[in-house]
Short mmCIF file of C-alpha atoms in Angstrom, two decimals:
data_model
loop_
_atom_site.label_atom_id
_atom_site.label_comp_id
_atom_site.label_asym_id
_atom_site.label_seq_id
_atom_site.Cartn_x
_atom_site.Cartn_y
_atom_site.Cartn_z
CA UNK A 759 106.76 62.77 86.93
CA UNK A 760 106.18 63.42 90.73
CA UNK A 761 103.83 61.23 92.04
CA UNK A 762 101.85 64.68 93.38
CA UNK A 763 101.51 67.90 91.27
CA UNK A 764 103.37 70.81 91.87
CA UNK A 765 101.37 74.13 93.53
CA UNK A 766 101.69 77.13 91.05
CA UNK A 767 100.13 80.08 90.28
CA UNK A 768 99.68 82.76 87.33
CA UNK A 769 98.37 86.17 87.50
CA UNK A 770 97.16 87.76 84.94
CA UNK A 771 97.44 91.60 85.47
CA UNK A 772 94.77 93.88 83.56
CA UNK A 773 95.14 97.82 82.57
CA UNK A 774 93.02 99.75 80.52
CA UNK A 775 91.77 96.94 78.42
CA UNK A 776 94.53 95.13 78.13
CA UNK A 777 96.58 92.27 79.35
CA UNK A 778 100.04 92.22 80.44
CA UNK A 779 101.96 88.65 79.01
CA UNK A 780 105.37 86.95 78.79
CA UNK A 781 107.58 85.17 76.39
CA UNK A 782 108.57 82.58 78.85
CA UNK A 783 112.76 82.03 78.40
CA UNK A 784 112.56 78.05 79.63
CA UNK A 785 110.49 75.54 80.47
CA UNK A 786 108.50 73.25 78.28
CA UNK A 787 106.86 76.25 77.14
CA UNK A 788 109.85 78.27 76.13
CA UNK A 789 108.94 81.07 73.59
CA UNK A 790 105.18 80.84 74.16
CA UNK A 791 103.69 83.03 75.90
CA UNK A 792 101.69 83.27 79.09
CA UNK A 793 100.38 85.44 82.21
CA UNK A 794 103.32 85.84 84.75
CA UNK A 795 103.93 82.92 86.96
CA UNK A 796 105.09 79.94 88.28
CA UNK A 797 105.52 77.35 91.38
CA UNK A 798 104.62 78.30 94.99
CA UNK A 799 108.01 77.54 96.88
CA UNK A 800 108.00 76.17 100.38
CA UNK A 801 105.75 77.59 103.21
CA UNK A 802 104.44 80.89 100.63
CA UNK A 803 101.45 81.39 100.42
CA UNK A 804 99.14 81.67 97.00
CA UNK A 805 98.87 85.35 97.35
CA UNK A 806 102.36 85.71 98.02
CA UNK A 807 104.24 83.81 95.28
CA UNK A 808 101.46 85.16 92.89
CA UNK A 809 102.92 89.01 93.98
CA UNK A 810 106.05 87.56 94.04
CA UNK A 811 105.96 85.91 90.23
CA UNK A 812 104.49 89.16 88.91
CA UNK A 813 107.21 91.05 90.55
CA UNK A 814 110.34 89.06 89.28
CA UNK A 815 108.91 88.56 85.86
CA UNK A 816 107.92 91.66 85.12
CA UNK A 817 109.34 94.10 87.41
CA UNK A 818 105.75 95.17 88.61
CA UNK A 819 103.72 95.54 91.57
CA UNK A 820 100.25 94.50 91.57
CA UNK A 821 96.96 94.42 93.96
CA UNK A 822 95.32 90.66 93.77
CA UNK A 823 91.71 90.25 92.65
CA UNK A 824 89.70 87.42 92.93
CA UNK A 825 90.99 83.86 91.68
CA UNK A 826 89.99 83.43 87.65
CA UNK A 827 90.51 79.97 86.77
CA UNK A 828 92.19 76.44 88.54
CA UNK A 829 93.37 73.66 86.77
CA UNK A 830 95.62 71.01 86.77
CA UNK A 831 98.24 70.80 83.94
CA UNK A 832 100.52 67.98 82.57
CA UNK A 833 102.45 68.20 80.03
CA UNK A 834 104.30 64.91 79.02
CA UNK A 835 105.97 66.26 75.77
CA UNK A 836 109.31 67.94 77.89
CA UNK A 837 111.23 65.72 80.16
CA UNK A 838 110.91 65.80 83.06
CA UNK A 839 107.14 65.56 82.90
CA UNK A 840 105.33 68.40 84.34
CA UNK A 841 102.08 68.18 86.62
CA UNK A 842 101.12 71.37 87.93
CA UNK A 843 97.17 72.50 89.75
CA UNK A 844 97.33 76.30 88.91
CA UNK A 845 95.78 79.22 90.81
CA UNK A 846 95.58 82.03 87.81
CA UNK A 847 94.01 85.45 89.78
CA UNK A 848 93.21 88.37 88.27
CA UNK A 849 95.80 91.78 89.46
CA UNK A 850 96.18 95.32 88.58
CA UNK A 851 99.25 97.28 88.62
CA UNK A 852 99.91 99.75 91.55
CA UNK A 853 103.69 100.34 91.05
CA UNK A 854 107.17 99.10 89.60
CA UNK A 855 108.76 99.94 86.07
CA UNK A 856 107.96 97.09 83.78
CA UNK A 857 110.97 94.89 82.65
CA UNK A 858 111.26 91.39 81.32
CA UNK A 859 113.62 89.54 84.42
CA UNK A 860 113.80 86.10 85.93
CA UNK A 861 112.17 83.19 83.20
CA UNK A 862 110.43 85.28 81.11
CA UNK A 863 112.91 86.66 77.81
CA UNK A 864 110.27 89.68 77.02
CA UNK A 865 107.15 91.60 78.48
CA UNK A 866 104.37 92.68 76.85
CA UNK A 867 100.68 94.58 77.47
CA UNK A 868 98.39 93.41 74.85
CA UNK A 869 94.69 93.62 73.53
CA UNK A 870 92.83 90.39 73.46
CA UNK A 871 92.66 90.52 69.54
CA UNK A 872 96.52 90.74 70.06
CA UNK A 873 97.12 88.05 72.61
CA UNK A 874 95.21 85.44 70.06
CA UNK A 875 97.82 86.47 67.26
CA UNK A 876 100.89 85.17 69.56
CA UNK A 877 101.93 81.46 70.16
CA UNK A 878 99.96 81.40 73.67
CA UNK A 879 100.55 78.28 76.02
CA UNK A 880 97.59 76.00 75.68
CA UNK A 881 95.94 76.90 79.00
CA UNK A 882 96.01 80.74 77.73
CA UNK A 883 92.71 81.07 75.50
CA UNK A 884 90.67 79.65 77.94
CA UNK A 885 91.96 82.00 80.77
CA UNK A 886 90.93 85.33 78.23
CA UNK A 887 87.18 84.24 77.96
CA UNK A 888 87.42 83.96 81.67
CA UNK A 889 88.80 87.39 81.40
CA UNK A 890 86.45 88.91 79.21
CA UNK A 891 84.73 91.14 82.10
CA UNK A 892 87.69 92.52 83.41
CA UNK A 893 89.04 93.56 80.10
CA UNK A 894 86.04 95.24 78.87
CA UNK A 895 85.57 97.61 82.38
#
């Protein structure tokens, strides 16, 4: 495990009650599902590798709201270890044509009722109640 946790980032993009997830394709998490993401790379920005995630994994663009939830995630069950402090905001979709691309195998807006029916990654339920708000307006 590195001896410092990796920056990443989520977003988790809201429309019309519902929330936008991904089957991710690798990852110690493969075939769960999750809100867009990933790590920040090299001298981004937050903000910026949070459009950018959104963007390659789901072929949408998206207008940043306020940061949702921060945490720090390990998960010691894949090797190599992962150690992660995540930066999950909230976004809404301005443009693009939704397509599964880069690590996530398939794309998918969904209700909450919906989202707890799928194999969610274990930082995932706590993120909707954090949600709630914005998926009720």
């Amino acid at each position: 495990m590195p001896d410092h946790p990796i920056p990443g980032v989520g977003v988790a993009v809201i429309d019309d009650g519902r929330i936008l997830l991904v089957r991710k394709r690798r990852g110690p998490w493969a075939d769960r599902w999750a809100v867009p993401g990933g790590k920040v790379e090299m001298g981004e920005t937050m903000e910026a590798a949070a459009l950018r995630e959104v963007s390659e994994e789901t072929g949408l663009l998206v207008r940043l709201g306020p940061v949702v939830w921060t945490g720090e995630v390990i998960d010691t069950a894949s090797p190599p270890e992962w150690h992660y402090t995540l930066v999950d905001f909230v976004g809404f979709p301005v443009g693009g044509r939704l397509a599964a691309g880069d690590d996530a195998a398939e794309v998918r807006w969904v209700t909450p009722s919906e989202a707890g029916e799928l194999d969610l990654i274990p930082t995932m339920p706590s993120l909707l109640e954090r949600l709630e708000p914005y998926l009720r307006s």
